[in-house]
Amino acid sequence: MPFMTGQTVGDYVVVQAAGHDHFSGVYAVEHTITRRREAMRILGTEGHCPVEDAERFFKEIRHRASLSHPNIAGVHNAFWAGDSLVMISEWVDGESLRSALTNGPLPLTRALEIVSGVLQAVAYAHANGIRNCTPSPEMIFITRDGVPKLLNIGLAASTETQNDLHACGVIFHELVTGSEPVSPRVFPGFLQTRCEESVLRSLGAGRQLAEQLKETISRASADEPSLRFPTVDAFLDAVTHLRQGIESTASQRQAVNHSGFMTGAAIAGVVCTLILVASALIVPAPPTVVLPPAAPPSLLQASAPVTPPISAVPTNLKPARQPDPPLPAASNSPKKNPITRLGGAIKRLNPIDRLGRRQSPQTQAAAKSVPDAQ
């Protein structure tokens, strides 16, 4: 049966609905005492668990509760809520692998990390008696720290049987290429092209590593069981070998880049040294200044100006005050009447009078000394 937000189920309070999986529903719940966030799953079909399936679920819950692996979400509790069998497990804060693949394939190094974690979880479950792990992108969550975790491992219905090796191979194919092997987008040579893009273009590794990646994916995702890896451990060894090859390639590239940087620095140092030496050789010497010959002492004494002695001037004297400039005198000349002014103008216009004014003072004086003819 569905649960509502805020509803109390056993010792837990429903916080929110978190989606659906192969069973009825998944909820985020909080323990009423510890306040720890956990995941609550309803086992069965449409919230109802038949009695004939209860024993099988209880057995698988006990097996899963005994597991402790960093790539498997652990089981904390299980109980009945009415006619629904409820399982409380670890809450994984992150996103599903299916959601991470919505934007296409992941970088090869990241894809290898995820499939390696999934294979380690499946191998651990197989070693502890759980054979049907049903890994899928929907049941694999990636934590905020980048750790893949399997959910509901070993809780699939008995009719949903599938080979764990093939499921992991299909996941690996989609991680590297962005598509499942049976996708309509897969064409002849599709896997070869995608492996070369992941290895040659993205990582700059050799073609041999691209061929090794293609062979590993082809073998893991083969439809014929006889063509697959015999065990999960063999599949994990092949993935580990790929990771080591990529790490070795990255280390070599880093060493080449470092040596190239050091070589470039050494060349730059030699060039700078050569430039400094060349500059020292090319820079001209400063010009020689030729001074004129010194004059004889007698000429120096004769031509040397005599400096008058400097008399001691008292420093406590104030400068004398300059007298104020005289004011312009007011004009007291009486104004001439119009008749007088007219007479003066006529006189100035008289040619004879003008001629007399033009004569020099000596001529005028000689003229005055000659007596009149009378």
mmCIF file of C-alpha atoms in Angstrom:
data_model
loop_
_atom_site.group_PDB
_atom_site.id
_atom_site.type_symbol
_atom_site.label_atom_id
_atom_site.label_comp_id
_atom_site.label_asym_id
_atom_site.label_seq_id
_atom_site.Cartn_x
_atom_site.Cartn_y
_atom_site.Cartn_z
ATOM 1 C CA MET A 1 0.000 0.000 0.000
ATOM 2 C CA PRO A 2 1.241 3.530 -0.624
ATOM 3 C CA PHE A 3 2.411 5.676 2.266
ATOM 4 C CA MET A 4 1.897 9.410 2.712
ATOM 5 C CA THR A 5 4.489 12.001 3.675
ATOM 6 C CA GLY A 6 4.565 12.401 7.469
ATOM 7 C CA GLN A 7 3.001 8.993 8.044
ATOM 8 C CA THR A 8 4.595 6.835 10.748
ATOM 9 C CA VAL A 9 5.549 3.315 9.708
ATOM 10 C CA GLY A 10 6.963 1.337 12.622
ATOM 11 C CA ASP A 11 9.823 3.386 14.066
ATOM 12 C CA TYR A 12 10.132 5.550 10.939
ATOM 13 C CA VAL A 13 8.488 8.672 9.571
ATOM 14 C CA VAL A 14 8.002 8.974 5.815
ATOM 15 C CA VAL A 15 9.872 12.011 4.531
ATOM 16 C CA GLN A 16 9.126 11.732 0.816
ATOM 17 C CA ALA A 17 8.492 9.274 -1.974
ATOM 18 C CA ALA A 18 11.748 8.446 -3.743
ATOM 19 C CA GLY A 19 10.493 6.528 -6.789
ATOM 20 C CA HIS A 20 9.812 2.982 -7.800
ATOM 21 C CA ASP A 21 11.975 -0.039 -8.536
ATOM 22 C CA HIS A 22 11.234 -3.666 -9.340
ATOM 23 C CA PHE A 23 8.990 -3.742 -6.293
ATOM 24 C CA SER A 24 6.193 -1.383 -5.288
ATOM 25 C CA GLY A 25 7.824 1.770 -4.033
ATOM 26 C CA VAL A 26 10.791 3.416 -2.426
ATOM 27 C CA TYR A 27 10.544 6.060 0.293
ATOM 28 C CA ALA A 28 12.968 8.253 2.145
ATOM 29 C CA VAL A 29 12.295 7.794 5.850
ATOM 30 C CA GLU A 30 13.766 9.037 9.109
ATOM 31 C CA HIS A 31 14.178 7.017 12.267
ATOM 32 C CA THR A 32 12.181 8.577 15.089
ATOM 33 C CA ILE A 33 14.997 8.151 17.643
ATOM 34 C CA THR A 34 18.320 8.352 15.770
ATOM 35 C CA ARG A 35 17.034 10.808 13.087
ATOM 36 C CA ARG A 36 19.065 8.889 10.532
ATOM 37 C CA ARG A 37 17.906 9.096 6.903
ATOM 38 C CA GLU A 38 17.249 5.649 5.441
ATOM 39 C CA ALA A 39 15.479 4.046 2.485
ATOM 40 C CA MET A 40 12.252 2.091 2.907
ATOM 41 C CA ARG A 41 11.177 -0.406 0.241
ATOM 42 C CA ILE A 42 7.919 -2.294 0.024
ATOM 43 C CA LEU A 43 8.501 -5.890 -1.079
ATOM 44 C CA GLY A 44 5.984 -7.700 -3.195
ATOM 45 C CA THR A 45 3.553 -6.641 -5.884
ATOM 46 C CA GLU A 46 1.527 -3.424 -5.464
ATOM 47 C CA GLY A 47 2.348 -3.285 -1.781
ATOM 48 C CA HIS A 48 1.167 -6.825 -1.081
ATOM 49 C CA CYS A 49 3.560 -9.697 -0.339
ATOM 50 C CA PRO A 50 2.038 -13.160 -0.781
ATOM 51 C CA VAL A 51 2.700 -15.616 1.993
ATOM 52 C CA GLU A 52 4.448 -17.997 -0.389
ATOM 53 C CA ASP A 53 6.995 -15.289 -1.241
ATOM 54 C CA ALA A 54 7.533 -14.127 2.348
ATOM 55 C CA GLU A 55 9.894 -16.949 3.289
ATOM 56 C CA ARG A 56 12.024 -16.369 0.202
ATOM 57 C CA PHE A 57 12.195 -12.612 0.873
ATOM 58 C CA PHE A 58 13.081 -13.163 4.529
ATOM 59 C CA LYS A 59 15.875 -15.537 3.520
ATOM 60 C CA GLU A 60 17.317 -13.104 1.014
ATOM 61 C CA ILE A 61 16.987 -10.203 3.464
ATOM 62 C CA ARG A 62 19.000 -12.148 6.030
ATOM 63 C CA HIS A 63 21.664 -12.905 3.424
ATOM 64 C CA ARG A 64 21.891 -9.311 2.376
ATOM 65 C CA ALA A 65 21.973 -8.015 5.949
ATOM 66 C CA SER A 66 25.067 -10.145 6.491
ATOM 67 C CA LEU A 67 26.907 -8.403 3.650
ATOM 68 C CA SER A 68 29.273 -5.528 4.313
ATOM 69 C CA HIS A 69 30.832 -4.046 1.203
ATOM 70 C CA PRO A 70 31.484 -0.401 0.200
ATOM 71 C CA ASN A 71 29.740 -0.979 -3.163
ATOM 72 C CA ILE A 72 26.570 -2.558 -1.729
ATOM 73 C CA ALA A 73 23.834 -0.621 0.098
ATOM 74 C CA GLY A 74 23.457 -2.389 3.441
ATOM 75 C CA VAL A 75 20.192 -3.652 4.974
ATOM 76 C CA HIS A 76 19.316 -2.304 8.432
ATOM 77 C CA ASN A 77 15.872 -3.696 9.276
ATOM 78 C CA ALA A 78 12.748 -5.484 7.960
ATOM 79 C CA PHE A 79 9.214 -5.795 9.365
ATOM 80 C CA TRP A 80 5.552 -6.143 8.449
ATOM 81 C CA ALA A 81 3.385 -3.054 7.994
ATOM 82 C CA GLY A 82 -0.108 -4.462 7.637
ATOM 83 C CA ASP A 83 0.054 -6.908 4.748
ATOM 84 C CA SER A 84 3.180 -5.224 3.311
ATOM 85 C CA LEU A 85 6.686 -6.487 3.911
ATOM 86 C CA VAL A 86 8.956 -3.477 4.472
ATOM 87 C CA MET A 87 12.733 -3.429 4.206
ATOM 88 C CA ILE A 88 14.861 -0.588 5.618
ATOM 89 C CA SER A 89 18.233 -0.133 3.952
ATOM 90 C CA GLU A 90 21.029 2.406 3.561
ATOM 91 C CA TRP A 91 20.043 5.726 2.023
ATOM 92 C CA VAL A 92 22.342 6.521 -0.922
ATOM 93 C CA ASP A 93 22.611 10.257 -1.517
ATOM 94 C CA GLY A 94 23.395 10.648 -5.200
ATOM 95 C CA GLU A 95 21.995 9.792 -8.621
ATOM 96 C CA SER A 96 21.337 6.597 -10.513
ATOM 97 C CA LEU A 97 23.713 5.426 -13.188
ATOM 98 C CA ARG A 98 20.859 5.676 -15.668
ATOM 99 C CA SER A 99 20.577 9.383 -14.894
ATOM 100 C CA ALA A 100 24.352 9.821 -15.275
ATOM 101 C CA LEU A 101 24.191 8.245 -18.752
ATOM 102 C CA THR A 102 21.524 10.603 -20.073
ATOM 103 C CA ASN A 103 24.212 12.892 -21.540
ATOM 104 C CA GLY A 104 26.082 10.113 -23.309
ATOM 105 C CA PRO A 105 29.055 7.883 -22.466
ATOM 106 C CA LEU A 106 31.297 8.637 -19.534
ATOM 107 C CA PRO A 107 35.058 9.264 -19.779
ATOM 108 C CA LEU A 108 36.948 6.000 -20.031
ATOM 109 C CA THR A 109 38.743 6.380 -16.710
ATOM 110 C CA ARG A 110 35.430 7.046 -14.965
ATOM 111 C CA ALA A 111 33.727 4.138 -16.763
ATOM 112 C CA LEU A 112 36.480 1.779 -15.644
ATOM 113 C CA GLU A 113 36.147 2.950 -12.037
ATOM 114 C CA ILE A 114 32.392 2.341 -12.005
ATOM 115 C CA VAL A 115 32.443 -1.086 -13.678
ATOM 116 C CA SER A 116 35.314 -2.111 -11.399
ATOM 117 C CA GLY A 117 33.265 -1.217 -8.303
ATOM 118 C CA VAL A 118 30.216 -3.069 -9.636
ATOM 119 C CA LEU A 119 32.275 -6.190 -10.409
ATOM 120 C CA GLN A 120 33.820 -6.110 -6.932
ATOM 121 C CA ALA A 121 30.337 -5.969 -5.384
ATOM 122 C CA VAL A 122 29.037 -8.829 -7.545
ATOM 123 C CA ALA A 123 32.108 -10.952 -6.839
ATOM 124 C CA TYR A 124 31.688 -10.337 -3.102
ATOM 125 C CA ALA A 125 27.986 -11.291 -3.267
ATOM 126 C CA HIS A 126 28.774 -14.471 -5.217
ATOM 127 C CA ALA A 127 31.378 -15.424 -2.638
ATOM 128 C CA ASN A 128 28.711 -15.045 0.098
ATOM 129 C CA GLY A 129 26.042 -17.196 -1.501
ATOM 130 C CA ILE A 130 24.002 -14.616 -3.491
ATOM 131 C CA ARG A 131 24.007 -15.538 -7.177
ATOM 132 C CA ASN A 132 21.300 -13.353 -8.657
ATOM 133 C CA CYS A 133 22.498 -9.779 -8.153
ATOM 134 C CA THR A 134 20.616 -8.239 -11.125
ATOM 135 C CA PRO A 135 22.925 -5.220 -11.623
ATOM 136 C CA SER A 136 21.463 -2.559 -13.933
ATOM 137 C CA PRO A 137 21.910 1.200 -14.459
ATOM 138 C CA GLU A 138 18.628 1.755 -12.596
ATOM 139 C CA MET A 139 19.766 -0.262 -9.565
ATOM 140 C CA ILE A 140 23.255 1.268 -9.398
ATOM 141 C CA PHE A 141 23.550 4.612 -7.616
ATOM 142 C CA ILE A 142 26.561 6.909 -7.674
ATOM 143 C CA THR A 143 27.173 8.699 -4.397
ATOM 144 C CA ARG A 144 28.258 12.333 -4.197
ATOM 145 C CA ASP A 145 31.792 11.012 -3.606
ATOM 146 C CA GLY A 146 31.630 9.045 -6.876
ATOM 147 C CA VAL A 147 31.279 5.582 -5.301
ATOM 148 C CA PRO A 148 28.952 3.128 -7.129
ATOM 149 C CA LYS A 149 26.538 1.203 -4.909
ATOM 150 C CA LEU A 150 24.218 -1.672 -5.804
ATOM 151 C CA LEU A 151 20.645 -1.504 -4.488
ATOM 152 C CA ASN A 152 18.309 -4.449 -3.900
ATOM 153 C CA ILE A 153 21.042 -6.957 -4.599
ATOM 154 C CA GLY A 154 19.686 -10.498 -4.443
ATOM 155 C CA LEU A 155 16.032 -9.417 -4.043
ATOM 156 C CA ALA A 156 14.795 -10.088 -7.568
ATOM 157 C CA ALA A 157 11.890 -12.445 -8.122
ATOM 158 C CA SER A 158 12.782 -15.991 -8.994
ATOM 159 C CA THR A 159 11.352 -15.577 -12.498
ATOM 160 C CA GLU A 160 13.740 -12.639 -13.265
ATOM 161 C CA THR A 161 16.876 -14.691 -13.797
ATOM 162 C CA GLN A 162 19.762 -13.327 -15.781
ATOM 163 C CA ASN A 163 23.444 -13.835 -15.921
ATOM 164 C CA ASP A 164 25.304 -11.359 -13.737
ATOM 165 C CA LEU A 165 28.339 -11.476 -15.995
ATOM 166 C CA HIS A 166 26.276 -10.557 -19.049
ATOM 167 C CA ALA A 167 24.524 -7.762 -17.118
ATOM 168 C CA CYS A 168 27.881 -6.289 -16.099
ATOM 169 C CA GLY A 169 29.128 -6.586 -19.690
ATOM 170 C CA VAL A 170 26.081 -4.706 -21.005
ATOM 171 C CA ILE A 171 26.668 -1.986 -18.394
ATOM 172 C CA PHE A 172 30.316 -1.721 -19.451
ATOM 173 C CA HIS A 173 29.289 -1.425 -23.108
ATOM 174 C CA GLU A 174 26.900 1.423 -22.315
ATOM 175 C CA LEU A 175 29.403 3.216 -20.087
ATOM 176 C CA VAL A 176 31.977 3.378 -22.906
ATOM 177 C CA THR A 177 29.740 3.767 -25.966
ATOM 178 C CA GLY A 178 26.576 5.372 -24.562
ATOM 179 C CA SER A 179 24.383 2.571 -25.987
ATOM 180 C CA GLU A 180 23.509 -1.019 -25.176
ATOM 181 C CA PRO A 181 24.724 -3.748 -27.547
ATOM 182 C CA VAL A 182 21.175 -4.314 -28.869
ATOM 183 C CA SER A 183 20.435 -0.607 -29.368
ATOM 184 C CA PRO A 184 19.255 0.451 -32.853
ATOM 185 C CA ARG A 185 22.057 3.007 -32.898
ATOM 186 C CA VAL A 186 24.686 0.257 -32.913
ATOM 187 C CA PHE A 187 26.086 -0.262 -36.441
ATOM 188 C CA PRO A 188 28.921 -2.457 -37.772
ATOM 189 C CA GLY A 189 32.170 -1.124 -36.412
ATOM 190 C CA PHE A 190 30.325 0.947 -33.760
ATOM 191 C CA LEU A 191 32.229 -0.538 -30.835
ATOM 192 C CA GLN A 192 35.565 -0.196 -32.647
ATOM 193 C CA THR A 193 34.917 3.480 -33.383
ATOM 194 C CA ARG A 194 33.850 4.298 -29.850
ATOM 195 C CA CYS A 195 36.827 2.499 -28.306
ATOM 196 C CA GLU A 196 39.234 4.382 -30.549
ATOM 197 C CA GLU A 197 37.562 7.676 -29.628
ATOM 198 C CA SER A 198 37.826 6.868 -25.918
ATOM 199 C CA VAL A 199 41.441 5.713 -26.030
ATOM 200 C CA LEU A 200 43.149 7.475 -28.920
ATOM 201 C CA ARG A 201 41.455 10.856 -29.017
ATOM 202 C CA SER A 202 40.550 11.375 -25.359
ATOM 203 C CA LEU A 203 43.585 9.805 -23.680
ATOM 204 C CA GLY A 204 46.161 9.866 -26.462
ATOM 205 C CA ALA A 205 47.009 6.217 -25.778
ATOM 206 C CA GLY A 206 48.153 3.677 -28.348
ATOM 207 C CA ARG A 207 46.001 1.598 -30.673
ATOM 208 C CA GLN A 208 46.920 -1.557 -28.777
ATOM 209 C CA LEU A 209 45.036 -0.312 -25.727
ATOM 210 C CA ALA A 210 41.994 0.490 -27.901
ATOM 211 C CA GLU A 211 41.993 -3.063 -29.266
ATOM 212 C CA GLN A 212 42.287 -4.459 -25.740
ATOM 213 C CA LEU A 213 39.298 -2.365 -24.621
ATOM 214 C CA LYS A 214 37.206 -3.533 -27.566
ATOM 215 C CA GLU A 215 38.064 -7.186 -26.902
ATOM 216 C CA THR A 216 37.127 -6.901 -23.228
ATOM 217 C CA ILE A 217 33.739 -5.304 -23.928
ATOM 218 C CA SER A 218 32.927 -7.725 -26.756
ATOM 219 C CA ARG A 219 33.691 -10.719 -24.591
ATOM 220 C CA ALA A 220 31.819 -9.448 -21.547
ATOM 221 C CA SER A 221 28.651 -8.522 -23.474
ATOM 222 C CA ALA A 222 28.561 -11.564 -25.785
ATOM 223 C CA ASP A 223 25.181 -13.279 -26.136
ATOM 224 C CA GLU A 224 26.761 -16.726 -26.178
ATOM 225 C CA PRO A 225 27.677 -17.759 -22.599
ATOM 226 C CA SER A 226 30.652 -19.772 -23.849
ATOM 227 C CA LEU A 227 32.221 -16.599 -25.281
ATOM 228 C CA ARG A 228 32.022 -14.630 -22.029
ATOM 229 C CA PHE A 229 34.481 -14.513 -19.166
ATOM 230 C CA PRO A 230 34.248 -17.680 -17.081
ATOM 231 C CA THR A 231 33.972 -15.821 -13.764
ATOM 232 C CA VAL A 232 33.462 -12.337 -12.412
ATOM 233 C CA ASP A 233 37.012 -12.376 -11.122
ATOM 234 C CA ALA A 234 38.338 -12.977 -14.667
ATOM 235 C CA PHE A 235 36.261 -10.043 -15.912
ATOM 236 C CA LEU A 236 37.570 -7.898 -13.048
ATOM 237 C CA ASP A 237 41.181 -8.864 -13.842
ATOM 238 C CA ALA A 238 40.723 -7.720 -17.464
ATOM 239 C CA VAL A 239 39.281 -4.370 -16.300
ATOM 240 C CA THR A 240 42.127 -3.952 -13.792
ATOM 241 C CA HIS A 241 44.658 -4.605 -16.556
ATOM 242 C CA LEU A 242 43.002 -1.890 -18.669
ATOM 243 C CA ARG A 243 43.165 0.580 -15.798
ATOM 244 C CA GLN A 244 46.836 -0.163 -15.262
ATOM 245 C CA GLY A 245 47.538 0.386 -18.954
ATOM 246 C CA ILE A 246 45.755 3.735 -18.905
ATOM 247 C CA GLU A 247 47.552 4.811 -15.727
ATOM 248 C CA SER A 248 50.888 3.822 -17.261
ATOM 249 C CA THR A 249 50.095 5.811 -20.399
ATOM 250 C CA ALA A 250 49.111 8.829 -18.327
ATOM 251 C CA SER A 251 52.340 8.560 -16.310
ATOM 252 C CA GLN A 252 54.420 8.369 -19.480
ATOM 253 C CA ARG A 253 52.689 11.401 -20.948
ATOM 254 C CA GLN A 254 53.238 13.300 -17.717
ATOM 255 C CA ALA A 255 56.926 12.327 -17.729
ATOM 256 C CA VAL A 256 57.256 13.404 -21.367
ATOM 257 C CA ASN A 257 55.567 16.708 -20.636
ATOM 258 C CA HIS A 258 57.811 17.262 -17.621
ATOM 259 C CA SER A 259 60.977 16.413 -19.578
ATOM 260 C CA GLY A 260 59.793 18.626 -22.414
ATOM 261 C CA PHE A 261 59.253 21.454 -19.972
ATOM 262 C CA MET A 262 62.702 20.953 -18.448
ATOM 263 C CA THR A 263 64.287 20.774 -21.901
ATOM 264 C CA GLY A 264 62.507 23.947 -22.939
ATOM 265 C CA ALA A 265 63.650 25.666 -19.746
ATOM 266 C CA ALA A 266 67.238 24.567 -20.351
ATOM 267 C CA ILE A 267 67.148 25.798 -23.943
ATOM 268 C CA ALA A 268 65.668 29.092 -22.807
ATOM 269 C CA GLY A 269 68.475 29.450 -20.254
ATOM 270 C CA VAL A 270 71.151 28.802 -22.865
ATOM 271 C CA VAL A 271 69.545 31.288 -25.252
ATOM 272 C CA CYS A 272 69.402 33.958 -22.543
ATOM 273 C CA THR A 273 73.067 33.350 -21.703
ATOM 274 C CA LEU A 274 74.074 33.673 -25.359
ATOM 275 C CA ILE A 275 72.091 36.881 -25.681
ATOM 276 C CA LEU A 276 73.818 38.375 -22.643
ATOM 277 C CA VAL A 277 77.266 37.405 -23.939
ATOM 278 C CA ALA A 278 76.515 38.789 -27.384
ATOM 279 C CA SER A 279 75.211 41.998 -25.859
ATOM 280 C CA ALA A 280 78.421 42.412 -23.876
ATOM 281 C CA LEU A 281 80.505 41.939 -27.042
ATOM 282 C CA ILE A 282 78.455 44.216 -29.250
ATOM 283 C CA VAL A 283 77.982 47.166 -26.889
ATOM 284 C CA PRO A 284 80.471 49.938 -28.043
ATOM 285 C CA ALA A 285 82.976 51.505 -25.634
ATOM 286 C CA PRO A 286 82.133 54.980 -24.344
ATOM 287 C CA PRO A 287 83.650 57.849 -26.481
ATOM 288 C CA THR A 288 86.917 59.440 -25.318
ATOM 289 C CA VAL A 289 86.555 63.112 -24.360
ATOM 290 C CA VAL A 290 89.524 65.268 -25.575
ATOM 291 C CA LEU A 291 90.039 68.326 -23.380
ATOM 292 C CA PRO A 292 91.648 71.549 -24.806
ATOM 293 C CA PRO A 293 95.185 72.393 -23.616
ATOM 294 C CA ALA A 294 95.377 74.353 -20.401
ATOM 295 C CA ALA A 295 96.159 78.081 -20.711
ATOM 296 C CA PRO A 296 99.339 79.568 -19.069
ATOM 297 C CA PRO A 297 98.893 80.855 -15.532
ATOM 298 C CA SER A 298 99.649 84.434 -16.548
ATOM 299 C CA LEU A 299 96.872 84.416 -19.138
ATOM 300 C CA LEU A 300 94.504 82.816 -16.678
ATOM 301 C CA GLN A 301 95.273 85.568 -14.152
ATOM 302 C CA ALA A 302 94.910 88.292 -16.748
ATOM 303 C CA SER A 303 91.701 87.006 -18.191
ATOM 304 C CA ALA A 304 90.126 86.055 -14.916
ATOM 305 C CA PRO A 305 87.527 88.630 -13.991
ATOM 306 C CA VAL A 306 87.966 90.440 -10.762
ATOM 307 C CA THR A 307 85.188 89.666 -8.398
ATOM 308 C CA PRO A 308 84.377 92.656 -6.191
ATOM 309 C CA PRO A 309 84.388 91.961 -2.510
ATOM 310 C CA ILE A 310 81.088 91.164 -1.020
ATOM 311 C CA SER A 311 80.321 93.527 1.784
ATOM 312 C CA ALA A 312 78.601 92.205 4.767
ATOM 313 C CA VAL A 313 74.952 93.075 4.611
ATOM 314 C CA PRO A 314 73.106 93.052 7.876
ATOM 315 C CA THR A 315 70.316 90.546 7.800
ATOM 316 C CA ASN A 316 68.169 92.305 10.381
ATOM 317 C CA LEU A 317 67.414 95.354 8.212
ATOM 318 C CA LYS A 318 64.004 95.679 6.708
ATOM 319 C CA PRO A 319 63.655 96.936 3.150
ATOM 320 C CA ALA A 320 62.869 100.621 2.928
ATOM 321 C CA ARG A 321 59.296 101.421 2.154
ATOM 322 C CA GLN A 322 58.845 102.805 -1.296
ATOM 323 C CA PRO A 323 56.929 106.102 -1.467
ATOM 324 C CA ASP A 324 53.516 105.970 -2.944
ATOM 325 C CA PRO A 325 53.356 107.151 -6.549
ATOM 326 C CA PRO A 326 52.093 110.757 -6.854
ATOM 327 C CA LEU A 327 48.534 111.224 -7.855
ATOM 328 C CA PRO A 328 47.956 112.868 -11.189
ATOM 329 C CA ALA A 329 47.507 116.579 -10.754
ATOM 330 C CA ALA A 330 44.115 117.918 -11.429
ATOM 331 C CA SER A 331 43.878 120.138 -14.493
ATOM 332 C CA ASN A 332 43.084 123.764 -13.504
ATOM 333 C CA SER A 333 43.230 125.245 -17.006
ATOM 334 C CA PRO A 334 40.093 127.138 -17.773
ATOM 335 C CA LYS A 335 37.976 125.970 -20.579
ATOM 336 C CA LYS A 336 38.200 128.079 -23.742
ATOM 337 C CA ASN A 337 35.092 129.652 -25.159
ATOM 338 C CA PRO A 338 33.993 128.667 -28.658
ATOM 339 C CA ILE A 339 35.222 131.910 -30.251
ATOM 340 C CA THR A 340 38.740 131.483 -28.890
ATOM 341 C CA ARG A 341 38.807 127.851 -30.023
ATOM 342 C CA LEU A 342 37.663 128.916 -33.530
ATOM 343 C CA GLY A 343 40.420 131.518 -33.738
ATOM 344 C CA GLY A 344 43.065 129.006 -32.764
ATOM 345 C CA ALA A 345 41.808 126.598 -35.407
ATOM 346 C CA ILE A 346 41.965 129.317 -38.113
ATOM 347 C CA LYS A 347 45.478 130.187 -37.056
ATOM 348 C CA ARG A 348 46.583 126.605 -37.307
ATOM 349 C CA LEU A 349 45.150 126.404 -40.802
ATOM 350 C CA ASN A 350 47.046 129.532 -41.990
ATOM 351 C CA PRO A 351 49.749 128.393 -44.475
ATOM 352 C CA ILE A 352 52.163 131.094 -43.481
ATOM 353 C CA ASP A 353 51.830 130.298 -39.869
ATOM 354 C CA ARG A 354 52.208 126.574 -40.600
ATOM 355 C CA LEU A 355 55.410 127.328 -42.532
ATOM 356 C CA GLY A 356 56.803 129.186 -39.581
ATOM 357 C CA ARG A 357 56.056 126.322 -37.280
ATOM 358 C CA ARG A 358 57.862 123.910 -39.592
ATOM 359 C CA GLN A 359 61.142 125.927 -39.533
ATOM 360 C CA SER A 360 63.884 124.843 -37.254
ATOM 361 C CA PRO A 361 64.585 126.810 -34.079
ATOM 362 C CA GLN A 362 67.860 128.164 -35.548
ATOM 363 C CA THR A 363 66.056 129.573 -38.578
ATOM 364 C CA GLN A 364 63.426 131.187 -36.416
ATOM 365 C CA ALA A 365 66.108 132.766 -34.258
ATOM 366 C CA ALA A 366 67.962 134.176 -37.311
ATOM 367 C CA ALA A 367 64.756 135.639 -38.671
ATOM 368 C CA LYS A 368 64.082 137.448 -35.438
ATOM 369 C CA SER A 369 67.571 139.036 -35.455
ATOM 370 C CA VAL A 370 67.107 140.759 -38.882
ATOM 371 C CA PRO A 371 65.521 144.230 -38.470
ATOM 372 C CA ASP A 372 62.429 145.088 -40.363
ATOM 373 C CA ALA A 373 62.841 146.935 -43.691
ATOM 374 C CA GLN A 374 61.078 149.822 -42.164
#
